[in-house]
Backbone as CSV, one residue per row, in Angstrom:
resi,resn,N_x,N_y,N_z,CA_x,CA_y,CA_z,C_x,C_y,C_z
1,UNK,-0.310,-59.080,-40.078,-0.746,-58.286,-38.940,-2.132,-57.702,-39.227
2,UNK,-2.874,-57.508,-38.487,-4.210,-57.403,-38.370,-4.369,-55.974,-38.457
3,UNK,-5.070,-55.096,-39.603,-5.331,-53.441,-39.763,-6.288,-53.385,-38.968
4,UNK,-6.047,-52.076,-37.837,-7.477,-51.461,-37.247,-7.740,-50.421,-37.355
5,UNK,-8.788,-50.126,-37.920,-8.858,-48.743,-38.086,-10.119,-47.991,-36.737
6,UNK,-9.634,-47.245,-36.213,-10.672,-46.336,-35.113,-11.551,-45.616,-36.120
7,UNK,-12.710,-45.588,-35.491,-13.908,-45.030,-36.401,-14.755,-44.090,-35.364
8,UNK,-14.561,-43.016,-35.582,-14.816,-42.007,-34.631,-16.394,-41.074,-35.470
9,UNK,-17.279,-41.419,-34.789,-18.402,-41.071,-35.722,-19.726,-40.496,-34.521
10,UNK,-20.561,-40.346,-35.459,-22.118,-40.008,-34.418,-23.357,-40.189,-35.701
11,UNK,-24.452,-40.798,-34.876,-25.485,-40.633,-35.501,-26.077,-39.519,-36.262
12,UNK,-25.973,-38.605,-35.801,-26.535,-37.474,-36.079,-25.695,-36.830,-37.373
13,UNK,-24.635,-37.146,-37.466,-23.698,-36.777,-39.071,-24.058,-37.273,-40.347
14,UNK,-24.532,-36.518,-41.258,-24.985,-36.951,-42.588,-23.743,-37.310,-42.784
15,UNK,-22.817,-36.564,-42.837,-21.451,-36.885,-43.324,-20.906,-38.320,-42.967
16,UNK,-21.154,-38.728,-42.144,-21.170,-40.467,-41.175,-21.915,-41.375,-41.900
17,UNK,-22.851,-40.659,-41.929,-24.195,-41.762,-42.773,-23.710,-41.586,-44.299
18,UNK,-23.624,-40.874,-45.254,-23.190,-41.061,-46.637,-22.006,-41.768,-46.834
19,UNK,-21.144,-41.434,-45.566,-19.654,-42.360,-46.047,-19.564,-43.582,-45.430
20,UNK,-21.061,-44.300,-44.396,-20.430,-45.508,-44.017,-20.641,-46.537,-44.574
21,UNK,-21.298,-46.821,-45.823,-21.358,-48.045,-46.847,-19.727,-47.970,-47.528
22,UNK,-19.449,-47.248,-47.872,-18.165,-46.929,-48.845,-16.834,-47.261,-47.444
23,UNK,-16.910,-47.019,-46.604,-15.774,-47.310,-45.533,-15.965,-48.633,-44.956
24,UNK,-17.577,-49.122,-45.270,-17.430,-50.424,-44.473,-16.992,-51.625,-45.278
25,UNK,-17.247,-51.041,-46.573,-16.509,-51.750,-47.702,-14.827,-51.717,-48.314
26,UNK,-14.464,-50.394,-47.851,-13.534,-50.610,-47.784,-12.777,-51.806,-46.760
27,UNK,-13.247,-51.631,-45.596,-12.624,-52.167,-44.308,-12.671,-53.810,-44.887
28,UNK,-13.632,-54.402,-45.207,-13.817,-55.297,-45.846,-12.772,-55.936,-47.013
29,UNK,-12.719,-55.192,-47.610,-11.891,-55.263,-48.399,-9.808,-55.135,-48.627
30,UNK,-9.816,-54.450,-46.979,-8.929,-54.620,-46.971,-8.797,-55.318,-45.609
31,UNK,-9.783,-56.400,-45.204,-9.492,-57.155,-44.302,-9.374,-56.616,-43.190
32,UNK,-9.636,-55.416,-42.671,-9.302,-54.441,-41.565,-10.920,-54.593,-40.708
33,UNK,-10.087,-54.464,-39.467,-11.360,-54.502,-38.584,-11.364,-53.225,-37.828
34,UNK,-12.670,-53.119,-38.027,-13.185,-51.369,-37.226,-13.446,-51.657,-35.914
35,UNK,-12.621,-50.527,-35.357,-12.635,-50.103,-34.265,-13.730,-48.897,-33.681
36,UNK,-14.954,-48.676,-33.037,-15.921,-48.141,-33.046,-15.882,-47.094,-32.510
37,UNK,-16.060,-46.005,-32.383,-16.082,-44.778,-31.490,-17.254,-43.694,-31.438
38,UNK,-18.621,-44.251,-31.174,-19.444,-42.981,-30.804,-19.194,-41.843,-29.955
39,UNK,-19.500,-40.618,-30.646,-18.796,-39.196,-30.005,-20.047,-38.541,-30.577
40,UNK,-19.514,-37.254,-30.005,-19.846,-36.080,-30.322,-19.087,-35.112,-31.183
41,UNK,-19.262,-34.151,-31.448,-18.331,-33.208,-32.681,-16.942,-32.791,-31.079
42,UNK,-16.118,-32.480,-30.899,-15.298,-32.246,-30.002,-14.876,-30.426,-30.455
43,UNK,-15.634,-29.956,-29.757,-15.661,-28.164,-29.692,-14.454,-28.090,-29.454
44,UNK,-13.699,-28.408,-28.318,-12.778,-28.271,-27.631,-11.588,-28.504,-28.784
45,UNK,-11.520,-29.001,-29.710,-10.177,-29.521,-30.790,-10.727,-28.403,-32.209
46,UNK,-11.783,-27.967,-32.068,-12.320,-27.182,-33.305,-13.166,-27.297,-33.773
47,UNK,-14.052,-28.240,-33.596,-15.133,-29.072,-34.133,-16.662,-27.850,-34.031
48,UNK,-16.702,-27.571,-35.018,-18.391,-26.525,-35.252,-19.659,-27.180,-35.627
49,UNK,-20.562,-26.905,-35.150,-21.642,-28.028,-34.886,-22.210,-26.325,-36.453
50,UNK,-23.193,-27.015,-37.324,-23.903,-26.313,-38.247,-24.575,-25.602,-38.270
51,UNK,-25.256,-25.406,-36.802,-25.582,-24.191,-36.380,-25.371,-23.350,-35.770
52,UNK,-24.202,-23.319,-35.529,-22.969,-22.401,-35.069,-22.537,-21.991,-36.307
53,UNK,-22.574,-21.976,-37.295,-21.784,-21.399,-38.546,-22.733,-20.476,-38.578
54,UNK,-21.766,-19.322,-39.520,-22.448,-18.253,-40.949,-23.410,-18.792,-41.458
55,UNK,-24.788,-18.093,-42.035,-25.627,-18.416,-43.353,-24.956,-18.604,-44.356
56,UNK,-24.127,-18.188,-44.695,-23.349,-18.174,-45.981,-22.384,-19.588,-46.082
57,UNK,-21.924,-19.979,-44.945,-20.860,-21.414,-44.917,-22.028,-22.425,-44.229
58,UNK,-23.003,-22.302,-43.892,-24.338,-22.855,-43.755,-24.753,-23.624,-44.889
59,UNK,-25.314,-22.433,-45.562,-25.728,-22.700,-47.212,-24.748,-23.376,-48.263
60,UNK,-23.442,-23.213,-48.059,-22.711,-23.972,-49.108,-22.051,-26.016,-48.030
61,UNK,-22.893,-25.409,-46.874,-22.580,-27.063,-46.367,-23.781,-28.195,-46.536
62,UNK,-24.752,-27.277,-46.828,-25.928,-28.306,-47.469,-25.906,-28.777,-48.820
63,UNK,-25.535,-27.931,-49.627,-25.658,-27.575,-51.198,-24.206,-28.671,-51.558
64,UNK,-23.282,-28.658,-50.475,-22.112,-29.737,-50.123,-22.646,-31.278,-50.213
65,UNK,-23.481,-31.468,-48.927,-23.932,-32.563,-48.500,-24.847,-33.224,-49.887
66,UNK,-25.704,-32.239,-50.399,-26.556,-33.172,-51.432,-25.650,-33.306,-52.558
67,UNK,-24.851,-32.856,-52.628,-24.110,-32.869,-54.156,-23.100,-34.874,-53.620
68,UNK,-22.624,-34.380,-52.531,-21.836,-35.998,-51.970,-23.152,-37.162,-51.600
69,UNK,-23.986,-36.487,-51.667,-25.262,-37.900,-51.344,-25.584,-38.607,-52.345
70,UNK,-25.473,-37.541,-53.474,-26.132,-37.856,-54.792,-24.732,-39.180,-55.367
71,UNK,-23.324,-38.420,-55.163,-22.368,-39.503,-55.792,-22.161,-40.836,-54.603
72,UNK,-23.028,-40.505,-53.400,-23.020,-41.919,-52.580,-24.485,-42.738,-52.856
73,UNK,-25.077,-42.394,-53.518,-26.592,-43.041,-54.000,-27.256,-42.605,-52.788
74,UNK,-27.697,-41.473,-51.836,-27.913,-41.157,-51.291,-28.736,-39.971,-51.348
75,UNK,-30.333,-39.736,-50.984,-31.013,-38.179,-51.283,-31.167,-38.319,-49.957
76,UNK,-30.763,-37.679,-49.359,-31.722,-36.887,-47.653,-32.712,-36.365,-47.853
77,UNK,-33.194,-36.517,-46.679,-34.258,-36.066,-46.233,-34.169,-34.493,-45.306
78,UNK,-34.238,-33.672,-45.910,-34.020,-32.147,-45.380,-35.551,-31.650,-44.478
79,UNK,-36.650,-32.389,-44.965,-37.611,-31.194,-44.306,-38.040,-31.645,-42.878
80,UNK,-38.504,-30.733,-42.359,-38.821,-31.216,-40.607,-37.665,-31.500,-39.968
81,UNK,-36.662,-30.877,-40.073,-35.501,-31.462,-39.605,-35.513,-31.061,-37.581
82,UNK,-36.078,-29.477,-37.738,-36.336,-28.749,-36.931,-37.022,-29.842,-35.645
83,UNK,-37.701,-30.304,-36.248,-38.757,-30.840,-34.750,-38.631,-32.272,-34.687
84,UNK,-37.326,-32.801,-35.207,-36.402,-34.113,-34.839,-36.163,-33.456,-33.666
85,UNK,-36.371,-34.650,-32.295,-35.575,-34.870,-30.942,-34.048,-34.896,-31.580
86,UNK,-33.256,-34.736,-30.614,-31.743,-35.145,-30.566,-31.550,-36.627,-30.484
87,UNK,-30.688,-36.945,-31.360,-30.441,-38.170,-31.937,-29.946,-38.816,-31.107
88,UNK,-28.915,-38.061,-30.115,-28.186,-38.343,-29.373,-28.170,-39.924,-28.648
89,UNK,-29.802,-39.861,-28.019,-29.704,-41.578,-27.241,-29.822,-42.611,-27.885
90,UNK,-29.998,-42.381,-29.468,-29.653,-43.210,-30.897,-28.352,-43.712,-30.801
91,UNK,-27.203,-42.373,-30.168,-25.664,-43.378,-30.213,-25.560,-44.054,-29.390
92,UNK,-26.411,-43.720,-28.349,-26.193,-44.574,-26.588,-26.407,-45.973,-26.775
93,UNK,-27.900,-46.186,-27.829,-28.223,-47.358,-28.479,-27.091,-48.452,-29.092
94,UNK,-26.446,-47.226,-29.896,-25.441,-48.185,-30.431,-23.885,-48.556,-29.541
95,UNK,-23.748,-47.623,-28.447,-23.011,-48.109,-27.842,-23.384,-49.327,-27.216
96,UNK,-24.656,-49.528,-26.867,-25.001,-50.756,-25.718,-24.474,-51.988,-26.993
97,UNK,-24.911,-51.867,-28.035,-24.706,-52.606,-29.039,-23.664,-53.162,-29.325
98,UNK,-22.495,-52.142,-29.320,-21.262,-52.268,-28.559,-20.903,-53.173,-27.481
99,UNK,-21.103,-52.821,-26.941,-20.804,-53.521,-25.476,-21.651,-54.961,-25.460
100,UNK,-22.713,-55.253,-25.873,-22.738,-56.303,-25.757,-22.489,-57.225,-27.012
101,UNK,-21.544,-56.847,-27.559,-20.960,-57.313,-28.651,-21.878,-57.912,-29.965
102,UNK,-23.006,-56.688,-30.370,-23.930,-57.190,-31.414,-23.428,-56.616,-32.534
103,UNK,-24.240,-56.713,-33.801,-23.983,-56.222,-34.860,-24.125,-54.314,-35.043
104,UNK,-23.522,-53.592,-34.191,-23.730,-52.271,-33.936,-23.560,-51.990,-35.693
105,UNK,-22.622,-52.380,-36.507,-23.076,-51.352,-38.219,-23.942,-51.760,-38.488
106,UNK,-24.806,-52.881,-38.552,-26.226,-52.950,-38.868,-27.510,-52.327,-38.692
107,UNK,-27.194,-51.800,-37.219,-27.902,-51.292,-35.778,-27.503,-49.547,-36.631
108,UNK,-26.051,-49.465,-36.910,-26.051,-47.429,-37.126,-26.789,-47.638,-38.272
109,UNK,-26.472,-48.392,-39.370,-27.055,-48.284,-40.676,-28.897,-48.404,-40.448
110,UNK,-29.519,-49.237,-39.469,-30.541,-49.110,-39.433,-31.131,-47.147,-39.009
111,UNK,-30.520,-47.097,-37.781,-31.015,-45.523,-37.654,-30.507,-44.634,-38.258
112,UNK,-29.521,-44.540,-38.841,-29.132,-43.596,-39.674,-29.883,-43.184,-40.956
113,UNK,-30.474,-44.596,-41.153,-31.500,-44.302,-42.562,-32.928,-43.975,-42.357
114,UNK,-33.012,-44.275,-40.653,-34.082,-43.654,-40.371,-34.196,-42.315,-40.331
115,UNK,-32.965,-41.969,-39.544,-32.889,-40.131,-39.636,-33.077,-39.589,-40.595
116,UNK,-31.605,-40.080,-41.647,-31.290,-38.992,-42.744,-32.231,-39.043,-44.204
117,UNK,-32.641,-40.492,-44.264,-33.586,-41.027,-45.346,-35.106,-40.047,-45.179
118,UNK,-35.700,-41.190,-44.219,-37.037,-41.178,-44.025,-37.382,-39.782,-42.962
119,UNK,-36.612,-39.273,-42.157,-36.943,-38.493,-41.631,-37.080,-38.636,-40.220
120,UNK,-37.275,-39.671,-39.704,-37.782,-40.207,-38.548,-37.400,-39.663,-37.280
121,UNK,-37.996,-39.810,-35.978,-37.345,-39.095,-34.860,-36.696,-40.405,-34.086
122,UNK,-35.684,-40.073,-34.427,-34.983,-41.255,-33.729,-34.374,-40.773,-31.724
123,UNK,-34.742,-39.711,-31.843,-34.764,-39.218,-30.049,-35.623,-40.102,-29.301
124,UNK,-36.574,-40.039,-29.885,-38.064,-40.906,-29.314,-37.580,-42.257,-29.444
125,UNK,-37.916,-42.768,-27.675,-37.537,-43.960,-27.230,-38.573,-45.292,-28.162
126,UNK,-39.619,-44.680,-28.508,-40.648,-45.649,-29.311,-40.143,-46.045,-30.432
127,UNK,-40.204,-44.613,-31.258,-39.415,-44.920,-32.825,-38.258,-45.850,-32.302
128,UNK,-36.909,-45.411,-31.903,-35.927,-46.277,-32.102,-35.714,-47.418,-31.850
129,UNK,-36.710,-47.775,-30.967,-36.648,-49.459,-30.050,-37.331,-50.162,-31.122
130,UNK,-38.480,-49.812,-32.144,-39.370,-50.193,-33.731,-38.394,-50.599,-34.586
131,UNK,-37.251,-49.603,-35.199,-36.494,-49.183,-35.810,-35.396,-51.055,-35.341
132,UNK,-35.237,-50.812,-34.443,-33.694,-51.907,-34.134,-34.748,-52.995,-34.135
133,UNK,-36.342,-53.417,-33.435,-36.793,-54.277,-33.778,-36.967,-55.003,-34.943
134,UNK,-37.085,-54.444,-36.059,-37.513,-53.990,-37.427,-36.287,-54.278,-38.032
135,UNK,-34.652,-54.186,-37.100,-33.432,-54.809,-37.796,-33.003,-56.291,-37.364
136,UNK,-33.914,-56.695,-36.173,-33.253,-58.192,-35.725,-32.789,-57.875,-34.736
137,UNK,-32.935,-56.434,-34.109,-32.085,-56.405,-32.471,-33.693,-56.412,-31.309
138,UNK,-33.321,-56.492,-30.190,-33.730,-56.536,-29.156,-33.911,-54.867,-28.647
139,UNK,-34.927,-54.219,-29.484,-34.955,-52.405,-29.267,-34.953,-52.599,-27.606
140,UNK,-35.802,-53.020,-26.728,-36.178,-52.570,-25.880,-34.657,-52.403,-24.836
141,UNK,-34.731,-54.270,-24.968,-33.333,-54.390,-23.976,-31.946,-53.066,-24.713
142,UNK,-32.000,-53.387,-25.782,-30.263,-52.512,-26.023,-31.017,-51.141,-25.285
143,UNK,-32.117,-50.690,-25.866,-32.518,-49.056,-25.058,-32.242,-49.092,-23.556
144,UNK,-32.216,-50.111,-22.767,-32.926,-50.107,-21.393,-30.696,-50.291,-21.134
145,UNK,-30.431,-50.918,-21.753,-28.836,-50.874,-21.941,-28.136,-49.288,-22.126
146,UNK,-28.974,-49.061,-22.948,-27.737,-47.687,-23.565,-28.082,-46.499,-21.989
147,UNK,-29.146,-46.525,-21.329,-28.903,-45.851,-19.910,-28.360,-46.412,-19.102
148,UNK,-27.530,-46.907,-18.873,-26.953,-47.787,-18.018,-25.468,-47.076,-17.519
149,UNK,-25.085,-46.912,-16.394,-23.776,-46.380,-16.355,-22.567,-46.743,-17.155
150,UNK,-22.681,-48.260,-17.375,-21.702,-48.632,-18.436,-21.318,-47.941,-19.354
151,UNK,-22.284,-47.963,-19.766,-22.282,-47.348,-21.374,-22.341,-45.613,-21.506
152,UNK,-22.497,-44.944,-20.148,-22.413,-43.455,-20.229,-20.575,-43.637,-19.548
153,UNK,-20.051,-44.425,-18.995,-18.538,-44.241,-18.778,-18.346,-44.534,-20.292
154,UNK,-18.767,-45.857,-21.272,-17.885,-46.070,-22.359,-17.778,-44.582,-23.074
155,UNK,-19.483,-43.646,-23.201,-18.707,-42.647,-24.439,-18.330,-41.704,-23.260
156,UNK,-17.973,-41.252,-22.012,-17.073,-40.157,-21.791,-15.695,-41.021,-21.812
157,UNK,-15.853,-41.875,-22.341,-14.197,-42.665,-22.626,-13.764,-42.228,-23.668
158,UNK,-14.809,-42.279,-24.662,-14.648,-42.237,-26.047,-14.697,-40.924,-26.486
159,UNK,-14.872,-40.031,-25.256,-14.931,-38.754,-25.694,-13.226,-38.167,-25.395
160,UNK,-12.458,-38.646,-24.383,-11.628,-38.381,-23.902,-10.689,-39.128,-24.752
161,UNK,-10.520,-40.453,-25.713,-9.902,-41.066,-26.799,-9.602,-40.011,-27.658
162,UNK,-11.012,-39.630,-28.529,-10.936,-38.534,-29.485,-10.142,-37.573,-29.208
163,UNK,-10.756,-36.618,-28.343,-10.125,-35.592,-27.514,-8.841,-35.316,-27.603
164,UNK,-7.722,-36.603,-26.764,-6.621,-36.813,-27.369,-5.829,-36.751,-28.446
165,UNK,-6.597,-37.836,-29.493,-6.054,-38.178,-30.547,-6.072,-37.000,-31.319
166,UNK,-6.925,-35.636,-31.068,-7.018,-34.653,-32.071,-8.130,-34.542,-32.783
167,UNK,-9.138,-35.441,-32.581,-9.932,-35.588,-33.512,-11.077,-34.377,-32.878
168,UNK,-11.763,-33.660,-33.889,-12.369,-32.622,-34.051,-14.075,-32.892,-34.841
169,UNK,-14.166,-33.497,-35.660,-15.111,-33.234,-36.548,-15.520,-34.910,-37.081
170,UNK,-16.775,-35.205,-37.693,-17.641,-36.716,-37.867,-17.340,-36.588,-39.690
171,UNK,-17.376,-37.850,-40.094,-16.815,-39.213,-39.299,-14.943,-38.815,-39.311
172,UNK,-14.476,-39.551,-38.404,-13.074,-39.240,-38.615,-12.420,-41.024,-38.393
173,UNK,-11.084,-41.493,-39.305,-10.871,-42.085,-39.555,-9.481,-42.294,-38.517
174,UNK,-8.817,-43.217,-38.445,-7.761,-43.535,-37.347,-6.622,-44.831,-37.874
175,UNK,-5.862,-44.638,-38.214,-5.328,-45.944,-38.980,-3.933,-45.438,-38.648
176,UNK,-2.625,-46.241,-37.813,-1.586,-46.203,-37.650,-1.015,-44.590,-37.165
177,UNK,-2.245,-44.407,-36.178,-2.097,-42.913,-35.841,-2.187,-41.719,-36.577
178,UNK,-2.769,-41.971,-37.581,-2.857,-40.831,-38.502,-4.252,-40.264,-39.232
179,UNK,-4.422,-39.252,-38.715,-6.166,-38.728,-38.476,-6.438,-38.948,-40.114
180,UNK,-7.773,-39.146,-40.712,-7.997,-39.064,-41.645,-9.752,-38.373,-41.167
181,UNK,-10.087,-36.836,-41.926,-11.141,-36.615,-41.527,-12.113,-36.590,-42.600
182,UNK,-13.524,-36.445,-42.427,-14.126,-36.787,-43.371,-14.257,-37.753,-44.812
183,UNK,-15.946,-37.962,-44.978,-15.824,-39.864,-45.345,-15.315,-38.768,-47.055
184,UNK,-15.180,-38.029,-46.831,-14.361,-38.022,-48.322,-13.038,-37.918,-48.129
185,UNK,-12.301,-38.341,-47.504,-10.675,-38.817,-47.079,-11.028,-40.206,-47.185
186,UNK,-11.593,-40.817,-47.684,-11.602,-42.229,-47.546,-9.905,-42.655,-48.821
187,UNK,-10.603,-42.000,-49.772,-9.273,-42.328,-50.766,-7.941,-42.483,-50.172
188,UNK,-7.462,-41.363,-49.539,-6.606,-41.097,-48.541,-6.263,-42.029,-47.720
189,UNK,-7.101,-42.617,-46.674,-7.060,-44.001,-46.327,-6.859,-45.592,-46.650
190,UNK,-7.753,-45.552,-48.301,-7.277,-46.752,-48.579,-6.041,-46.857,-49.062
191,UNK,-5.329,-45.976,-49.571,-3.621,-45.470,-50.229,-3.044,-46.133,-48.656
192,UNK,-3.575,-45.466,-47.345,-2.876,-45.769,-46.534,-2.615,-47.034,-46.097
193,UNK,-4.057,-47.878,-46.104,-4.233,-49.241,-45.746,-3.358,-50.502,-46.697
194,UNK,-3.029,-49.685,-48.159,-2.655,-50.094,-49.108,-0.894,-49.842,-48.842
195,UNK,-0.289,-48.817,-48.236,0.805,-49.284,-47.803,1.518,-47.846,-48.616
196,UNK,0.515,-46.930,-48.991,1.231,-46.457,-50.235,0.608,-44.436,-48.615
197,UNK,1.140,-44.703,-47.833,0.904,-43.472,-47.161,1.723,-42.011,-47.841
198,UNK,0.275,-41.157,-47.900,0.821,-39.671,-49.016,1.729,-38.521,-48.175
199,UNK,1.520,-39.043,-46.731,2.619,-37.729,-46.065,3.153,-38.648,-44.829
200,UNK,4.516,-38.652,-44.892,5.592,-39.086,-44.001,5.376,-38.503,-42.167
């Protein structure tokens, strides 16, 4: 029988971007095919966007993030973060990508390393259409795609999936109905995929 795992994620999550080499290898590895889900953080289930927090749970979620970048071979890029556009029509991108059935992890892994790496403004319709050119996609058309009504019904679909399922917070994992959150639950997951599930 064929493993699927739902992959409930967003561009804009370092936490997404450090854990999706390590999950796409997992998936790989255990023969499982991902199921895609661009979202947003879901307020509504609990989900706190980072600048909505304390200075104090602020400061220990960065000091978090570089310490897990460093054991994913991963340094971010922290400065100028401020006068990055919203990433946001970066996921729209990858939904069209989606939908027209291209290589969308190639396509997140391309902007994601633009964001979190290099810094880049991936809001800006120029940068990102460069960016997917620069991976073998068609920037202009998938951009001229990701506004398209299609693809604004697929993520209030995908917002209303999550929503459901409980899911709250990026990246979140989905395998035989059972939330797995953050790419450091991956362990957790492969136990699961492996047959060896830790709570009944």
């Amino acid at each position: 029988m064929t493993k699927i795992i739902d992959y409930f994620f967003g561009i804009g999550s370092p936490w997404a971007f450090i854990g999706l080499d390590p999950f796409a290898a997992l998936a790989s590895e255990q023969n499982a095919t991902i199921r895609p889900y661009v979202i947003p953080l879901i307020e509504d289930n609990g989900g706190i966007y980072s600048r909505n927090r304390p200075e104090a749970r602020r400061a220990y979620w960065t000091k978090d993030l570089k310490r897990w970048a460093a054991v994913r071979g991963k340094t971010l890029n922290f400065e100028n973060r401020a006068a990055l556009s919203d990433p946001t029509p970066a996921g729209f991108m990858i939904l069209a990508a989606i939908d027209a059935g291209e290589d969308w992890l190639k396509l997140t892994k391309a902007l994601q390393e633009a964001f979190w790496l290099r810094g880049e403004n991936i809001g800006d319709a120029e940068v990102r259409r460069a960016i997917a050119d620069a991976a073998g996609f068609d920037g202009t058309a998938l951009d001229e795609r990701a506004q398209s009504d299609t693809v604004l019904s697929i993520w209030k679909a995908n917002y209303e999936t999550a929503k459901d399922a409980g899911v709250f917070g990026l990246p979140t994992f989905r395998y035989e109905d059972e939330l797995y959150w953050g790419q450091d639950s991956l362990p957790f997951l492969e136990r699961h995929l492996k047959g060896a599930k830790l709570v009944a």
